[in-house]
Short mmCIF file of C-alpha atoms in Angstrom, two decimals:
data_model
loop_
_atom_site.label_atom_id
_atom_site.label_comp_id
_atom_site.label_asym_id
_atom_site.label_seq_id
_atom_site.Cartn_x
_atom_site.Cartn_y
_atom_site.Cartn_z
CA MET A 1 -13.22 17.88 -12.31
CA THR A 2 -9.61 18.08 -13.45
CA LEU A 3 -6.77 16.08 -11.94
CA GLU A 4 -5.46 19.22 -10.25
CA GLU A 5 -8.86 19.86 -8.67
CA ARG A 6 -9.12 16.26 -7.49
CA ILE A 7 -5.67 16.47 -5.89
CA GLN A 8 -6.64 19.69 -4.09
CA GLU A 9 -9.92 18.19 -2.88
CA VAL A 10 -8.27 15.01 -1.59
CA ASN A 11 -5.54 16.98 0.17
CA LYS A 12 -8.19 19.10 1.87
CA ARG A 13 -10.00 15.98 3.08
CA ILE A 14 -6.73 14.48 4.34
CA GLU A 15 -6.00 17.66 6.30
CA GLN A 16 -9.49 17.66 7.81
CA ALA A 17 -9.22 14.00 8.84
CA CYS A 18 -5.83 14.71 10.44
CA LEU A 19 -7.29 17.70 12.27
CA ARG A 20 -10.11 15.58 13.67
CA SER A 21 -7.66 12.97 14.94
CA GLY A 22 -4.90 15.26 16.19
CA ARG A 23 -2.39 14.24 13.55
CA ALA A 24 -0.12 16.20 11.23
CA PRO A 25 -0.94 15.88 7.50
CA GLN A 26 2.73 15.14 6.88
CA GLU A 27 2.22 11.79 8.63
CA VAL A 28 -0.01 10.57 5.80
CA LYS A 29 1.39 9.74 2.38
CA THR A 30 -0.75 9.09 -0.68
CA VAL A 31 -0.14 6.33 -3.20
CA ALA A 32 -1.83 7.26 -6.48
CA VAL A 33 -3.27 4.03 -7.88
CA THR A 34 -2.85 4.18 -11.65
CA LYS A 35 -3.94 0.67 -12.60
CA TYR A 36 -6.93 1.89 -14.62
CA VAL A 37 -5.18 4.66 -16.54
CA SER A 38 -2.62 4.99 -19.31
CA ALA A 39 1.04 5.90 -19.18
CA ALA A 40 0.11 9.39 -20.40
CA MET A 41 -2.27 9.88 -17.48
CA THR A 42 0.29 8.44 -15.08
CA ALA A 43 2.75 11.07 -16.35
CA LYS A 44 0.17 13.76 -15.55
CA VAL A 45 -0.18 12.33 -12.05
CA LEU A 46 3.58 12.66 -11.55
CA ASP A 47 3.52 16.13 -13.08
CA GLY A 48 0.80 17.04 -10.57
CA GLY A 49 3.16 16.45 -7.67
CA LEU A 50 2.07 12.97 -6.67
CA GLU A 51 5.32 11.05 -6.34
CA HIS A 52 4.07 7.65 -5.17
CA ILE A 53 2.59 5.40 -7.87
CA GLY A 54 0.68 2.21 -7.09
CA GLU A 55 0.11 -0.71 -9.45
CA ASN A 56 -1.38 -4.12 -8.72
CA ARG A 57 -0.26 -6.28 -11.67
CA TRP A 58 3.06 -6.30 -13.51
CA GLN A 59 1.30 -7.03 -16.81
CA ASN A 60 -0.60 -3.75 -16.51
CA ALA A 61 2.28 -1.79 -15.03
CA GLN A 62 5.08 -2.80 -17.39
CA ASP A 63 4.54 -0.22 -20.15
CA LYS A 64 4.04 2.56 -17.60
CA TRP A 65 7.11 1.58 -15.60
CA GLU A 66 9.30 1.35 -18.71
CA ALA A 67 8.20 4.85 -19.72
CA LEU A 68 8.15 6.46 -16.28
CA GLY A 69 10.00 4.23 -13.83
CA HIS A 70 12.83 6.75 -13.54
CA ARG A 71 10.29 9.13 -11.98
CA GLY A 72 8.57 8.81 -8.64
CA THR A 73 8.50 5.90 -6.22
CA TRP A 74 6.66 2.77 -7.27
CA HIS A 75 4.54 0.60 -4.99
CA PHE A 76 3.26 -2.88 -5.78
CA ILE A 77 -0.11 -3.05 -4.05
CA GLY A 78 -1.81 -6.14 -5.49
CA HIS A 79 -1.56 -9.86 -4.84
CA LEU A 80 1.93 -10.86 -5.96
CA GLN A 81 2.40 -14.22 -7.64
CA THR A 82 5.70 -15.85 -6.77
CA ASN A 83 6.67 -16.19 -10.42
CA LYS A 84 6.28 -12.42 -10.90
CA VAL A 85 8.69 -11.45 -8.13
CA LYS A 86 11.61 -11.34 -10.58
CA ASP A 87 9.76 -8.65 -12.58
CA VAL A 88 8.82 -6.54 -9.57
CA ILE A 89 12.06 -6.60 -7.55
CA GLY A 90 14.29 -3.64 -8.34
CA ARG A 91 11.43 -1.71 -9.93
CA PHE A 92 9.01 -1.34 -7.04
CA GLU A 93 10.53 0.08 -3.87
CA TYR A 94 7.59 -1.03 -1.73
CA ILE A 95 5.59 -4.28 -1.74
CA HIS A 96 2.30 -3.85 0.12
CA SER A 97 1.12 -7.45 -0.18
CA LEU A 98 3.48 -9.83 1.62
CA ASP A 99 1.05 -12.56 2.62
CA ARG A 100 2.82 -15.94 2.72
CA LEU A 101 6.17 -17.46 3.54
CA SER A 102 6.79 -18.78 0.01
CA LEU A 103 6.54 -15.18 -1.25
CA ALA A 104 8.92 -13.96 1.46
CA LYS A 105 11.45 -16.61 0.43
CA GLU A 106 11.27 -15.63 -3.23
CA LEU A 107 11.51 -11.91 -2.41
CA GLU A 108 14.58 -12.66 -0.28
CA LYS A 109 16.15 -14.75 -3.04
CA GLN A 110 15.59 -12.18 -5.79
CA ALA A 111 16.55 -9.18 -3.64
CA ALA A 112 19.73 -10.89 -2.44
CA ALA A 113 20.71 -11.69 -6.03
CA ARG A 114 20.46 -7.98 -6.86
CA GLY A 115 22.02 -6.72 -3.64
CA LEU A 116 18.81 -4.92 -2.68
CA THR A 117 16.63 -4.54 0.37
CA VAL A 118 12.92 -4.37 -0.39
CA LYS A 119 10.50 -2.61 1.93
CA THR A 120 7.37 -4.64 2.57
CA PHE A 121 4.05 -4.50 4.37
CA LEU A 122 2.63 -7.65 5.90
CA GLN A 123 -0.90 -8.03 4.51
CA VAL A 124 -3.43 -8.91 7.19
CA ASN A 125 -7.05 -9.90 6.57
CA VAL A 126 -8.57 -8.09 9.53
CA SER A 127 -12.14 -8.31 8.21
CA GLY A 128 -11.93 -12.08 7.77
CA GLU A 129 -13.55 -11.97 4.33
CA ASP A 130 -12.91 -15.05 2.20
CA SER A 131 -12.41 -12.82 -0.85
CA LYS A 132 -9.46 -11.00 0.73
CA TYR A 133 -5.85 -12.09 0.75
CA GLY A 134 -3.71 -11.80 3.85
CA LEU A 135 -2.80 -13.53 7.06
CA ALA A 136 -5.26 -13.84 9.89
CA PRO A 137 -4.30 -11.39 12.66
CA GLY A 138 -3.36 -14.29 14.92
CA GLU A 139 -0.81 -15.54 12.37
CA ALA A 140 1.16 -12.31 12.07
CA ALA A 141 3.51 -12.81 15.03
CA SER A 142 4.64 -16.29 14.00
CA PHE A 143 5.06 -15.17 10.38
CA LEU A 144 7.31 -12.32 11.46
CA GLN A 145 9.34 -14.66 13.65
CA ASP A 146 9.73 -17.15 10.79
CA SER A 147 10.91 -14.42 8.41
CA GLN A 148 13.47 -12.79 10.71
CA SER A 149 16.33 -14.57 8.95
CA PHE A 150 15.59 -12.80 5.67
CA SER A 151 18.07 -9.92 5.62
CA HIS A 152 16.95 -8.47 2.26
CA ILE A 153 13.32 -7.99 3.28
CA LYS A 154 12.42 -5.17 5.62
CA VAL A 155 8.88 -5.38 7.00
CA ILE A 156 8.07 -1.77 7.79
CA GLY A 157 4.43 -2.16 8.70
CA LEU A 158 1.06 -3.77 8.05
CA MET A 159 -1.47 -3.49 5.23
CA THR A 160 -5.16 -4.33 5.06
CA MET A 161 -8.22 -3.83 2.88
CA ALA A 162 -11.62 -3.11 4.37
CA PRO A 163 -14.93 -4.31 2.93
CA PHE A 164 -16.59 -1.83 0.58
CA GLU A 165 -19.30 -0.08 2.60
CA ASP A 166 -21.70 2.70 1.64
CA ASP A 167 -21.11 4.09 5.12
CA ALA A 168 -17.35 4.36 5.64
CA GLU A 169 -17.88 4.40 9.40
CA ALA A 170 -18.66 0.68 9.14
CA THR A 171 -15.01 0.05 8.19
CA ARG A 172 -13.56 1.64 11.31
CA PHE A 173 -13.17 -1.66 13.19
CA VAL A 174 -10.89 -2.98 10.41
CA PHE A 175 -8.51 -0.03 10.54
CA ARG A 176 -8.52 0.13 14.32
CA GLY A 177 -7.81 -3.60 14.41
CA LEU A 178 -4.76 -3.21 12.18
CA ARG A 179 -3.38 -0.38 14.30
CA GLU A 180 -3.92 -2.35 17.49
CA LEU A 181 -2.23 -5.40 15.94
CA ARG A 182 0.80 -3.33 14.92
CA ASP A 183 1.09 -1.92 18.42
CA GLU A 184 0.78 -5.39 19.95
CA LEU A 185 3.49 -6.78 17.64
CA ASN A 186 5.76 -3.89 18.56
CA ARG A 187 5.22 -4.58 22.26
CA LYS A 188 6.36 -8.15 21.64
CA GLY A 189 9.51 -6.84 19.94
CA ILE A 190 9.53 -9.50 17.24
CA THR A 191 11.03 -7.45 14.42
CA ARG A 192 14.54 -5.99 14.36
CA GLU A 193 13.05 -2.51 14.17
CA PRO A 194 9.56 -1.40 15.23
CA LEU A 195 6.77 -1.57 12.67
CA THR A 196 5.96 2.08 11.97
CA GLU A 197 3.71 2.03 8.90
CA LEU A 198 0.03 1.28 8.25
CA SER A 199 -1.06 0.97 4.61
CA MET A 200 -4.84 1.21 4.79
CA GLY A 201 -7.66 3.27 3.35
CA MET A 202 -8.89 3.62 -0.22
CA SER A 203 -11.15 6.03 -2.10
CA ASN A 204 -14.26 5.02 -0.19
CA ASP A 205 -12.90 5.02 3.34
CA PHE A 206 -9.54 6.82 3.55
CA GLU A 207 -10.71 9.45 6.03
CA VAL A 208 -11.71 6.84 8.60
CA ALA A 209 -8.40 5.04 7.98
CA ILE A 210 -6.49 8.27 8.66
CA GLU A 211 -8.44 8.82 11.87
CA GLU A 212 -7.35 5.34 12.94
CA GLY A 213 -3.67 5.89 12.15
CA ALA A 214 -3.03 5.22 8.44
CA THR A 215 0.38 6.39 7.28
CA TRP A 216 -0.14 5.35 3.64
CA ILE A 217 -3.47 5.58 1.80
CA ARG A 218 -4.05 4.05 -1.63
CA LEU A 219 -6.29 6.20 -3.81
CA GLY A 220 -7.42 5.37 -7.34
CA SER A 221 -10.83 6.45 -8.58
CA ILE A 222 -11.27 9.48 -6.33
CA LEU A 223 -7.86 10.87 -7.24
CA VAL A 224 -6.69 9.50 -10.57
CA GLY A 225 -9.99 8.31 -12.00
CA LYS A 226 -10.66 5.23 -14.11
CA GLU A 227 -11.03 6.78 -17.55
CA GLU A 228 -8.01 7.66 -19.61
CA GLY A 229 -7.90 11.42 -19.64
CA GLU A 230 -8.82 14.06 -17.13
CA GLY A 231 -12.57 13.67 -17.10
#
């Protein structure tokens, strides 16, 4: 299947998931995860009309960003080490993995030095898996309160990762939990502006995530593939 065919197939599945849940397809944006492919393939992804590019490590992203960073919108979606913030700030418009106060402080410091505001998602470990990064759901409110003084960080929503399941339906509780947490935080009015975004859903479970309210889905293998080339 070519990249163009994969894009068409994914878009069809997004539309069907939106139809089932009474949503408009325009509410769901796709981040094409290019961490397993070359700069040449990433260029094809951009040529194919996918404007949001997701990378999870600066070491892997650097060559691609230097070649293509003037195109598209770049999202940092992996665990971000504090000492890598200086590389990511100013290059990635969105950080999907804000998960600790020390990272928030460094993001604030580096963004302030550049006169930027960085859009972030608070990463929440809804599933409770030890292998996953993120705050426990019960920690989110206090974290947001503690980070209110950071004027160069804008938390626009929440992010989570579900366990990999053969049956995607088994992930529904994770996505529903994130949506319910966002709504609860908004009711408390902690943030300066309401949290509007939910970054959740990957190749194996994005349709369930959409049905539960995802506004950003992060798709790698099903969309971009892992091999370099269009195979």
